[in-house]
Amino acid sequence: MTVRMDAVGNIFGRVEGTDSDAPVVAAGSHIDTVPTGGNFDGSVGVIGAMCAIQRIMAKGKTKNPMEVWVFAGHESSRFGFAHLGSRCICGFTEIDKWKNLKDTTGKTVPEVLANRGLHFDQIAGCKRDASKIKSFAELHIEQGPILEDGNLNVGIVTDIAAPIRLSIKVKGTAAHSGTTPMRSRHDALVAAANIVLAVRQRANAEASKGIVGTVGYMSVKPGAMNIVPGDVEMWVDVRGNDFDLVSSVIDNIKADAQSAAEAEGVKVEINTISSSHPVHLSDELIKLSEDACKEQKIPYTFMIGGGGHDSQEIGQIIPTVVLHIPCLKGVSHTPEEFASIDDIMVGIDALTGLLEKLAR
Amino acid sequence: MTVRMDAVGNIFGRVEGTDSDAPVVAAGSHIDTVPTGGNFDGSVGVIGAMCAIQRIMAKGKTKNPMEVWVFAGHESSRFGFAHLGSRCICGFTEIDKWKNLKDTTGKTVPEVLANRGLHFDQIAGCKRDASKIKSFAELHIEQGPILEDGNLNVGIVTDIAAPIRLSIKVKGTAAHSGTTPMRSRHDALVAAANIVLAVRQRANAEASKGIVGTVGYMSVKPGAMNIVPGDVEMWVDVRGNDFDLVSSVIDNIKADAQSAAEAEGVKVEINTISSSHPVHLSDELIKLSEDACKEQKIPYTFMIGGGGHDSQEIGQIIPTVVLHIPCLKGVSHTPEEFASIDDIMVGIDALTGLLEKLAR
């Protein structure tokens, strides 16, 4: 395999086929994860792609070249936006917006890339020519309970849900916690607490339609025992596979945030960090994946993908499919995240069958 | 003035009197403040004591020796407990408890003292012999709106309200924010938000009886856009001048926290960080302070002290009084904190008159 890294840190491993003009059959995933995350999210799809391609090549060269793609900056944990690497491959860059975002330590995206010997000023050059790529397939743990509960091995993802994400800054008045009468307070944390509960309530109200809503990050300042909080920043993540429904939940949350602020006599500044549309994946690859499972008698189902996958970017320019495998109790993004080697190997069997059909 | 520092960092400046056996007339305050605090909280009482003693000595030696006391570690911001220095002077130490407390950077009290060349293992030796101290007086900004609203110059504090403080740790289940259905969540932040609102509601219910309640510190972990929060720690501060009422508010908040945890399927661990009793100050010094104000035609009133003062420790072993001066809009513990030089000087006039009566 010949291996290269692009300016944003995506890694590409390539094996040539018998027809050097044939379009690339690609598979892969990411290797970064969240703070205190697990060991299977992403990595399964990278190792799985390498393993599948190795098996296929062992039977002789394919017609099409094959590539393993390892996406950089998949998670949104650090900068509040996801899929840095895959968006660069697709040309979905927001250079002016990205270059000013800071992580909680104050470092910007260009600074963090430079520290890795990468080049933010060259990310426009990371775009791949879609006409030279035949397909992309991503093997990934489900990060949910459906396959385990159904005793199934493969979930063929037909659509990927997508989040709209907000940053909400609450600006109150810091004051002495002992001498400031309750009636004179403008407590940023009290308003923020009401916003957290509003996110929960608005998401619960649409949960039956697949909506989930979360406040995952909150900072409270000055943050001392004896000071009424003056500033709170929080991040809101709302997802579903119906963009209009997600948008209306977000609109309700914005209105709730304004009401909570007025009730406490504080100000809120709401910014949309990201707004992505759900993506329908390739019907042809979905069908070929089903064939691969049937031929190998692998128990499978069709499902909606709730987690963010780089495939929701790639799927907009290249025929793409995601194959989910079960993970223990559907738990992910924690150290308890687990997928058995047996389940992983069955997933790789399905991926191998799919890539054979595409590349042979 | 001869100056010395003790093992915990308290500073004592002393001028001798004509009678070397006469008990000490002391005055002072603290010079530390809270994160993003103001320039007047504490400092006014230290500079005021130096200025008053200088004026008195200018008229000739007094009978009693006089001392300026500068207390170390007054604020609770860093370790969640207040009055480190004054409690050592009184012998109110909790060495085993203090030595294990960590600040948010993980440093312990002994480590922080050692970094300043001080000696935690010697703090028992900081205790002063109360029989050799005649009185202590603390000049301090009110940190509240009463004097400014009443157009008064001096508030003679008769009682100091005291806080009961809790650390509440909420332990939920960190999980993927996109693939964890709303019904399967155990979100530590949702439970914490309900606790914040319970503290506000319980304090509001008793606000007419002088109760204030605050959640000033909260940390949310892992703290990422796409992770349901698994752990939250928060600090609760409830104050009043009626210990039984403060205790009952605290009990209600503990019960509310348990209910909030059960509703979300999370666990709470509640620890009492500190529990101090309101302190009634010296009737004799209150009377002498009133005399000093009357003689100088200084507009004064009697009041309850809502803020924590080292005088609430000292007042338990030595006759003590606190004199408040107005501060702008009653705002304190913020950079906007302000007291005019004119108001400060009138406060020093009152303090000077009081110390004259005690030491001459």
XYZ file of C-alpha atoms in Angstrom:
720
model
C 0.000 0.000 0.000
C 1.336 3.454 -0.858
C 0.464 5.930 1.880
C 0.195 9.739 1.896
C -1.142 12.433 4.231
C -2.813 15.613 2.972
C -2.559 19.171 4.341
C -5.336 18.719 6.938
C -4.091 15.320 8.157
C -6.267 12.883 6.189
C -4.348 9.658 5.472
C -4.780 7.664 2.219
C -3.431 4.158 1.687
C -3.718 2.911 -1.949
C -3.324 -0.380 -3.800
C -3.361 -0.287 -7.606
C -5.772 -2.359 -9.718
C -5.321 -3.935 -13.143
C -7.060 -0.950 -14.799
C -5.178 2.205 -13.794
C -7.978 4.376 -15.259
C -10.771 2.678 -13.260
C -12.301 4.798 -10.447
C -11.208 4.145 -6.851
C -13.148 1.844 -4.524
C -12.578 3.416 -1.075
C -13.356 2.424 2.524
C -12.371 3.791 5.905
C -13.354 5.919 8.884
C -11.694 8.106 11.541
C -9.232 7.372 14.386
C -9.822 10.410 16.655
C -12.447 10.178 19.389
C -13.979 12.311 22.147
C -12.473 13.155 25.587
C -12.730 9.994 27.755
C -14.059 8.143 24.682
C -13.764 4.456 23.777
C -11.483 2.293 21.634
C -13.843 1.181 18.843
C -15.583 4.328 17.534
C -13.903 4.961 14.160
C -10.938 2.607 14.562
C -13.067 -0.431 13.632
C -13.728 1.112 10.213
C -10.083 1.892 9.517
C -8.729 -1.491 10.618
C -11.735 -3.186 8.968
C -11.006 -1.515 5.603
C -7.327 -2.507 5.749
C -8.272 -6.079 6.651
C -10.915 -6.336 3.882
C -8.587 -4.973 1.203
C -5.796 -7.304 2.359
C -8.131 -10.313 2.042
C -9.275 -9.231 -1.409
C -5.739 -8.606 -2.677
C -4.713 -12.026 -1.366
C -6.977 -13.463 -4.073
C -5.251 -11.364 -6.745
C -5.386 -7.813 -8.046
C -8.809 -6.240 -8.560
C -9.802 -4.251 -11.629
C -10.267 -1.007 -9.683
C -7.646 0.553 -7.401
C -8.671 0.431 -3.727
C -7.947 2.974 -0.972
C -8.195 3.102 2.802
C -9.268 6.577 3.968
C -8.458 7.763 7.502
C -10.290 11.030 8.196
C -8.730 13.776 10.337
C -10.680 15.809 12.926
C -13.883 13.751 12.831
C -15.161 14.699 16.302
C -16.647 18.112 17.170
C -15.467 17.941 20.783
C -12.613 20.362 20.418
C -13.921 23.142 18.161
C -17.672 22.505 18.156
C -17.779 21.454 14.489
C -17.288 17.954 13.075
C -15.781 16.256 9.998
C -12.900 18.643 9.315
C -11.039 16.098 7.201
C -13.941 14.651 5.190
C -15.334 18.158 4.532
C -11.971 19.158 3.076
C -12.037 16.056 0.826
C -15.500 17.149 -0.395
C -14.581 20.818 -0.680
C -17.138 21.701 2.018
C -14.740 24.097 3.740
C -15.623 27.202 5.803
C -12.119 28.599 5.985
C -13.023 32.067 7.347
C -15.246 30.583 10.058
C -12.911 27.742 11.017
C -9.765 29.848 11.252
C -11.224 31.946 14.086
C -12.695 29.140 16.210
C -10.801 28.505 19.454
C -10.694 25.417 21.656
C -11.152 25.783 25.436
C -7.407 26.439 25.797
C -7.602 29.330 23.321
C -5.818 27.545 20.452
C -7.191 28.056 16.915
C -7.619 25.401 14.189
C -4.648 26.733 12.178
C -2.475 26.712 15.326
C -3.432 23.149 16.220
C -2.745 21.953 12.641
C 0.594 23.803 12.553
C 1.587 22.072 15.825
C 1.109 18.776 13.912
C 3.184 19.969 10.957
C 0.009 20.472 8.864
C -1.071 23.488 6.785
C -4.448 25.211 7.248
C -3.610 27.588 4.379
C -3.470 24.607 1.995
C -6.706 22.779 2.951
C -8.444 23.886 -0.266
C -6.042 21.502 -1.996
C -7.374 18.517 -0.028
C -10.459 18.264 -2.313
C -10.639 14.904 -4.140
C -11.969 14.588 -7.729
C -15.277 12.713 -7.207
C -15.314 11.565 -10.842
C -12.274 9.379 -10.058
C -13.895 7.697 -7.033
C -16.402 4.876 -7.608
C -17.589 4.370 -4.037
C -16.934 4.841 -0.332
C -17.911 2.388 2.429
C -17.625 2.980 6.196
C -17.744 0.167 8.752
C -18.644 1.594 12.200
C -19.981 0.537 15.612
C -23.676 1.391 15.916
C -23.233 3.473 19.104
C -26.847 2.543 19.849
C -28.811 -0.458 21.138
C -30.787 -1.586 18.045
C -28.512 -4.332 16.626
C -27.702 -5.817 20.035
C -31.375 -5.817 21.056
C -32.332 -7.427 17.726
C -29.446 -9.931 17.856
C -28.337 -8.686 14.418
C -24.781 -8.435 13.031
C -25.012 -5.695 10.437
C -27.053 -2.506 10.204
C -27.100 -1.173 6.624
C -27.515 2.590 7.105
C -29.932 4.140 4.596
C -29.918 7.715 6.011
C -27.677 9.624 8.408
C -29.332 12.004 10.866
C -27.598 15.359 11.249
C -27.291 17.932 14.040
C -27.947 21.631 14.289
C -25.639 23.027 16.961
C -25.834 26.232 18.987
C -23.468 28.134 21.236
C -25.453 30.045 23.884
C -23.686 32.689 25.979
C -25.578 33.959 29.036
C -24.396 37.332 30.395
C -25.625 38.156 33.911
C -24.109 40.184 36.754
C -21.412 38.690 38.983
C -22.046 39.725 42.590
C -21.288 38.827 46.210
C -23.220 35.692 47.161
C -23.713 36.823 50.766
C -24.757 40.443 50.460
C -26.712 40.507 47.202
C -30.428 40.149 48.059
C -32.247 37.458 46.043
C -34.476 40.128 44.440
C -31.445 42.038 43.057
C -29.802 39.067 41.330
C -29.119 38.533 37.626
C -27.680 35.015 37.920
C -26.366 33.637 34.607
C -26.437 30.063 35.956
C -30.109 30.200 36.964
C -31.032 31.286 33.411
C -28.697 28.609 31.975
C -30.316 25.910 34.156
C -33.711 26.821 32.693
C -32.230 26.564 29.181
C -30.803 23.082 29.925
C -34.271 21.942 31.013
C -35.868 23.564 27.948
C -33.531 21.572 25.652
C -34.528 18.384 27.471
C -38.252 19.181 27.282
C -38.230 20.207 23.591
C -36.289 17.038 22.656
C -38.569 14.791 24.742
C -41.597 16.280 23.011
C -40.312 15.063 19.599
C -38.420 11.961 20.798
C -40.973 9.655 19.158
C -39.964 11.236 15.818
C -36.282 10.444 16.407
C -35.204 13.810 17.836
C -32.443 13.933 20.465
C -31.259 17.132 22.202
C -28.263 17.613 24.489
C -26.343 20.307 26.377
C -22.928 18.630 26.471
C -20.686 21.568 27.402
C -21.177 24.293 30.003
C -18.693 26.696 31.601
C -19.656 28.880 34.591
C -17.672 32.027 35.444
C -16.169 33.398 37.634
C -16.893 29.993 39.182
C -16.355 30.518 42.915
C -18.274 29.506 46.054
C -19.051 33.082 47.011
C -19.818 34.765 43.693
C -23.170 34.838 41.885
C -22.251 33.587 38.365
C -21.988 36.400 35.819
C -21.250 34.388 32.660
C -22.234 30.961 31.355
C -21.440 29.442 27.968
C -23.215 26.291 26.813
C -23.300 24.169 23.638
C -26.551 22.668 22.361
C -26.761 19.689 19.947
C -30.130 18.686 18.419
C -30.361 15.813 15.879
C -32.871 13.982 13.761
C -33.308 12.664 10.216
C -35.917 15.336 9.372
C -34.161 18.679 8.903
C -37.363 20.738 9.184
C -38.264 19.074 12.483
C -34.752 19.629 13.876
C -34.993 23.281 12.797
C -38.326 23.793 14.535
C -37.004 22.225 17.769
C -33.998 24.571 17.554
C -36.317 27.566 17.019
C -38.310 26.600 20.107
C -35.120 26.275 22.165
C -33.974 29.727 21.018
C -37.309 31.208 22.088
C -37.131 29.372 25.440
C -33.606 30.731 25.974
C -34.793 34.290 25.371
C -37.674 33.848 27.835
C -35.356 32.341 30.461
C -32.999 35.312 30.032
C -35.782 37.889 30.340
C -37.154 36.189 33.465
C -33.760 36.520 35.176
C -32.874 39.931 33.737
C -29.834 38.625 31.871
C -28.796 38.662 28.199
C -28.282 35.700 25.849
C -26.169 35.577 22.696
C -27.093 32.605 20.504
C -24.891 31.494 17.599
C -25.448 28.588 15.204
C -22.151 26.685 15.192
C -23.219 24.181 12.549
C -26.339 23.134 10.676
C -26.121 19.964 8.608
C -28.800 18.210 6.563
C -29.585 14.511 6.977
C -28.084 12.508 4.105
C -29.665 9.620 2.145
C -26.976 7.099 1.195
C -26.450 5.281 -2.130
C -29.333 2.951 -3.061
C -26.946 0.940 -5.260
C -24.439 0.393 -2.416
C -27.283 -0.352 0.013
C -28.467 -3.091 -2.397
C -24.934 -4.500 -2.885
C -24.430 -4.521 0.910
C -27.688 -6.442 1.324
C -26.520 -8.937 -1.333
C -23.171 -9.357 0.478
C -24.961 -10.084 3.775
C -27.425 -12.493 2.183
C -24.662 -14.423 0.351
C -22.776 -14.884 3.638
C -25.964 -15.491 5.697
C -25.154 -12.491 7.928
C -28.213 -11.303 9.962
C -28.755 -7.662 8.908
C -31.290 -4.829 9.022
C -31.729 -1.390 7.492
C -31.446 1.563 9.886
C -31.119 5.330 10.319
C -27.682 6.432 11.535
C -28.023 8.678 14.621
C -24.349 9.407 15.074
C -22.380 11.761 12.890
C -20.300 9.959 10.274
C -17.827 11.384 7.772
C -19.942 9.398 5.285
C -22.604 12.100 5.552
C -20.107 14.439 3.873
C -18.602 11.936 1.419
C -22.113 10.645 0.557
C -22.954 14.031 -0.946
C -20.345 13.712 -3.729
C -19.584 9.964 -3.937
C -21.859 6.866 -3.794
C -21.534 5.883 -0.113
C -22.837 3.364 2.423
C -22.306 2.829 6.169
C -22.361 -0.637 7.750
C -23.030 -0.670 11.502
C -21.949 -3.499 13.802
C -23.302 -4.082 17.348
C -21.600 -2.547 20.404
C -22.166 -3.500 24.044
C -25.402 -1.953 25.386
C -25.182 0.597 22.566
C -22.824 2.606 24.778
C -20.246 4.804 23.028
C -18.101 7.882 23.703
C -17.122 6.389 27.085
C -14.330 4.002 28.150
C -17.028 1.289 28.564
C -17.528 1.293 24.756
C -16.991 -2.304 23.496
C -17.427 -4.446 20.374
C -16.437 -8.147 20.414
C -13.782 -9.345 17.988
C -16.353 -11.850 16.644
C -18.843 -9.074 15.826
C -16.072 -6.987 14.278
C -14.980 -9.920 12.040
C -18.546 -10.520 10.822
C -18.746 -6.811 9.956
C -15.482 -7.133 8.028
C -16.934 -10.173 6.181
C -19.817 -7.981 4.989
C -17.479 -5.137 4.020
C -15.172 -7.564 2.182
C -18.104 -8.939 0.184
C -19.225 -5.415 -0.715
C -15.766 -4.236 -1.819
C -15.279 -7.436 -3.895
C -18.461 -6.657 -5.820
C -17.351 -3.059 -6.401
C -13.660 -3.608 -7.295
C -13.358 -7.069 -8.853
C 5.829 49.501 63.397
C 7.472 46.103 63.911
C 6.117 43.595 61.391
C 6.053 39.774 61.394
C 4.362 37.024 59.372
C 3.187 33.752 60.947
C 3.314 30.210 59.508
C 0.002 30.530 57.594
C 0.769 33.987 56.179
C -1.038 36.321 58.596
C 0.842 39.646 58.912
C 1.036 41.610 62.189
C 2.277 45.195 62.462
C 2.751 46.394 66.055
C 3.381 49.714 67.831
C 4.195 49.606 71.530
C 2.182 51.534 74.127
C 3.317 53.136 77.412
C 2.135 50.063 79.358
C 3.889 47.005 77.967
C 1.583 44.704 79.990
C -1.647 46.278 78.669
C -3.651 44.096 76.221
C -3.415 44.790 72.505
C -5.927 47.001 70.655
C -6.053 45.458 67.175
C -7.650 46.408 63.848
C -7.362 45.091 60.295
C -8.875 42.906 57.586
C -7.723 40.810 54.591
C -5.972 41.646 51.294
C -6.871 38.601 49.200
C -10.045 38.704 47.087
C -12.030 36.493 44.703
C -11.281 35.722 41.025
C -12.159 38.858 38.984
C -12.856 40.647 42.286
C -12.575 44.349 43.159
C -9.982 46.634 44.762
C -11.755 47.609 48.001
C -13.009 44.390 49.631
C -10.614 43.869 52.561
C -7.923 46.343 51.537
C -9.943 49.262 52.944
C -9.767 47.705 56.418
C -6.015 47.095 56.281
C -5.103 50.533 54.949
C -7.750 52.081 57.230
C -6.230 50.455 60.336
C -2.714 51.627 59.396
C -4.022 55.147 58.746
C -6.009 55.275 62.035
C -3.060 54.037 64.140
C -0.713 56.498 62.414
C -3.077 59.379 63.243
C -3.379 58.251 66.866
C 0.390 57.810 67.331
C 0.915 61.261 65.854
C -0.754 62.597 69.013
C 1.606 60.583 71.205
C 1.928 57.043 72.459
C -1.215 55.286 73.712
C -1.400 53.231 76.934
C -2.115 49.977 75.083
C -0.007 48.552 72.271
C -1.810 48.640 68.907
C -1.595 46.137 66.058
C -2.664 45.983 62.417
C -3.773 42.450 61.474
C -3.703 41.315 57.834
C -5.479 37.955 57.552
C -4.282 35.289 55.070
C -6.654 33.174 52.966
C -9.861 35.067 53.766
C -11.810 34.059 50.650
C -13.273 30.592 50.097
C -12.935 30.807 46.306
C -9.940 28.524 46.021
C -10.592 25.680 48.471
C -14.291 26.147 49.320
C -13.629 27.188 52.921
C -13.023 30.706 54.228
C -10.958 32.484 56.920
C -7.895 30.229 56.929
C -5.735 32.886 58.629
C -8.203 34.161 61.228
C -9.246 30.620 62.129
C -5.602 29.769 62.819
C -5.329 32.862 65.052
C -8.388 31.600 66.989
C -7.223 27.991 67.036
C -10.276 26.967 64.963
C -8.182 24.689 62.735
C -9.339 21.536 60.886
C -5.903 20.308 59.909
C -6.897 16.808 58.734
C -9.742 18.169 56.595
C -7.813 21.141 55.169
C -4.694 19.188 54.240
C -6.627 17.022 51.759
C -8.664 19.763 50.044
C -7.564 20.483 46.468
C -8.088 23.575 44.331
C -9.357 23.210 40.746
C -5.748 22.724 39.562
C -5.271 19.821 41.997
C -2.984 21.689 44.417
C -3.520 21.096 48.166
C -3.472 23.750 50.929
C -0.058 22.556 52.223
C 1.357 22.693 48.674
C 0.050 26.204 48.067
C 1.443 27.431 51.420
C 4.806 25.752 50.755
C 4.987 27.512 47.372
C 4.769 30.778 49.361
C 7.505 29.694 51.800
C 4.884 29.042 54.518
C 4.432 25.986 56.741
C 1.123 24.098 57.015
C 2.681 21.769 59.608
C 3.185 24.758 61.924
C -0.243 26.413 61.721
C -1.189 25.229 65.246
C 1.441 27.737 66.455
C -0.476 30.637 64.832
C -2.978 30.738 67.741
C -2.928 34.093 69.593
C -3.446 34.330 73.380
C -6.872 36.019 73.620
C -6.163 37.179 77.183
C -3.468 39.496 75.803
C -5.828 41.115 73.212
C -8.281 43.799 74.359
C -10.242 44.239 71.133
C -10.390 43.816 67.369
C -12.081 46.201 64.914
C -12.584 45.635 61.168
C -13.406 48.424 58.723
C -14.959 46.970 55.519
C -17.064 47.960 52.518
C -20.690 46.910 53.011
C -20.838 44.828 49.791
C -24.565 45.577 49.864
C -26.926 48.484 49.058
C -28.220 49.498 52.510
C -25.838 52.364 53.438
C -25.857 53.887 49.942
C -29.654 53.691 49.760
C -29.956 55.260 53.237
C -27.303 57.912 52.511
C -25.404 56.741 55.612
C -21.630 56.680 56.181
C -21.145 53.922 58.736
C -22.951 50.632 59.396
C -22.131 49.319 62.861
C -22.456 45.546 62.449
C -24.185 43.875 65.427
C -24.303 40.324 64.012
C -22.556 38.522 61.161
C -24.611 36.081 59.088
C -22.848 32.827 58.296
C -23.043 30.279 55.470
C -23.587 26.559 55.354
C -21.837 25.261 52.234
C -22.324 22.053 50.289
C -20.423 20.242 47.580
C -22.851 18.243 45.418
C -21.471 15.673 42.970
C -23.922 14.309 40.397
C -22.912 11.005 38.791
C -24.836 10.105 35.629
C -23.865 8.116 32.517
C -21.765 9.708 29.773
C -23.105 8.617 26.381
C -23.195 9.525 22.686
C -25.432 12.573 22.185
C -26.646 11.385 18.761
C -27.426 7.722 19.288
C -28.651 7.602 22.898
C -32.459 7.824 22.862
C -33.936 10.450 25.229
C -35.649 7.706 27.262
C -32.322 5.913 27.949
C -30.458 8.958 29.282
C -29.022 9.557 32.742
C -27.832 13.128 32.164
C -25.905 14.571 35.121
C -26.407 18.136 33.835
C -30.197 17.836 33.638
C -30.286 16.742 37.292
C -27.822 19.518 38.206
C -29.989 22.122 36.446
C -32.942 21.079 38.589
C -30.750 21.418 41.713
C -29.667 24.952 40.682
C -33.340 25.929 40.376
C -34.164 24.261 43.708
C -31.476 26.361 45.459
C -32.959 29.498 43.895
C -36.540 28.540 44.890
C -35.672 27.536 48.474
C -33.718 30.771 48.991
C -36.477 32.907 47.467
C -39.009 31.303 49.805
C -37.066 32.592 52.856
C -35.612 35.760 51.315
C -37.837 37.958 53.486
C -36.063 36.427 56.520
C -32.645 37.375 55.152
C -31.757 34.048 53.504
C -29.628 34.047 50.335
C -28.697 30.907 48.367
C -26.265 30.533 45.484
C -24.667 27.928 43.212
C -21.426 29.757 42.392
C -19.314 26.913 41.006
C -20.229 24.156 38.559
C -18.050 21.851 36.445
C -19.544 19.615 33.719
C -17.657 16.549 32.433
C -16.603 15.234 29.977
C -17.799 18.600 28.623
C -18.054 18.081 24.866
C -20.639 18.985 22.209
C -21.469 15.372 21.443
C -21.408 13.667 24.854
C -24.295 13.458 27.317
C -22.693 14.786 30.568
C -21.767 11.995 32.980
C -20.451 14.050 35.914
C -21.282 17.438 37.420
C -19.833 19.007 40.566
C -21.455 22.085 42.086
C -20.930 24.209 45.218
C -23.907 25.569 47.164
C -23.712 28.544 49.587
C -26.714 29.416 51.812
C -26.525 32.265 54.357
C -28.595 33.985 57.012
C -28.302 35.270 60.568
C -30.563 32.491 61.927
C -28.604 29.220 61.972
C -31.705 27.052 62.359
C -33.372 28.667 59.355
C -30.219 28.261 57.225
C -30.058 24.605 58.315
C -33.671 23.957 57.335
C -33.139 25.566 53.900
C -30.064 23.352 53.446
C -32.077 20.270 54.445
C -34.731 21.137 51.867
C -32.077 21.609 49.176
C -30.554 18.200 50.029
C -33.981 16.579 49.684
C -34.605 18.412 46.393
C -31.223 17.191 45.096
C -32.116 13.590 45.930
C -35.468 13.907 44.145
C -33.834 15.502 41.092
C -31.322 12.633 40.992
C -33.985 9.944 41.276
C -36.074 11.577 38.536
C -33.097 11.376 36.135
C -31.785 8.005 37.332
C -28.471 9.469 38.504
C -26.675 9.463 41.881
C -25.812 12.474 44.074
C -23.076 12.680 46.682
C -23.615 15.626 49.037
C -20.877 16.840 51.396
C -21.045 19.734 53.866
C -17.901 21.760 53.182
C -18.473 24.221 56.019
C -21.161 25.104 58.520
C -20.631 28.289 60.521
C -22.881 29.911 63.110
C -23.896 33.566 62.905
C -21.869 35.626 65.411
C -23.129 38.408 67.710
C -20.408 41.062 68.074
C -19.267 42.911 71.227
C -21.983 45.086 72.778
C -19.268 47.214 74.410
C -17.476 47.868 71.104
C -20.812 48.486 69.359
C -21.570 51.149 71.981
C -18.095 52.736 71.696
C -18.440 52.756 67.895
C -21.784 54.528 68.219
C -20.188 57.084 70.561
C -17.337 57.660 68.087
C -19.839 58.293 65.259
C -22.009 60.598 67.389
C -19.023 62.671 68.564
C -17.928 63.215 64.961
C -21.499 63.651 63.666
C -21.089 60.715 61.290
C -24.444 59.381 59.954
C -24.585 55.716 61.068
C -26.924 52.771 61.496
C -26.836 49.297 63.040
C -26.957 46.374 60.627
C -26.531 42.632 60.080
C -23.376 41.687 58.135
C -24.284 39.472 55.190
C -20.779 38.925 53.927
C -18.281 36.641 55.588
C -15.742 38.532 57.712
C -12.718 37.247 59.613
C -14.337 39.117 62.509
C -16.856 36.282 62.791
C -13.947 34.067 63.857
C -12.067 36.648 65.963
C -15.336 37.766 67.595
C -15.695 34.330 69.188
C -12.554 34.783 71.345
C -11.943 38.555 71.438
C -14.352 41.548 71.810
C -14.892 42.521 68.155
C -16.826 44.980 66.006
C -17.155 45.556 62.235
C -17.735 49.009 60.722
C -19.199 49.013 57.205
C -18.804 51.877 54.739
C -20.919 52.393 51.578
C -19.848 50.942 48.231
C -21.226 51.856 44.805
C -24.601 50.152 44.167
C -23.667 47.615 46.839
C -21.717 45.725 44.167
C -18.719 43.672 45.284
C -16.602 40.715 44.138
C -16.482 42.241 40.641
C -14.106 44.753 38.997
C -16.940 47.344 39.223
C -16.603 47.298 43.046
C -16.006 50.932 44.191
C -15.865 53.049 47.349
C -15.098 56.796 47.135
C -12.035 58.133 48.934
C -14.367 60.496 50.833
C -16.474 57.608 52.151
C -13.334 55.662 53.034
C -11.925 58.641 54.994
C -15.154 59.080 56.977
C -14.971 55.380 57.830
C -11.393 55.848 59.004
C -12.561 58.813 61.149
C -14.999 56.471 62.916
C -12.366 53.747 63.317
C -9.837 56.280 64.641
C -12.321 57.521 67.258
C -13.043 53.951 68.344
C -9.368 52.944 68.653
C -8.603 56.167 70.592
C -11.241 55.218 73.154
C -9.846 51.703 73.467
C -6.103 52.413 73.512
C -5.635 55.891 75.005
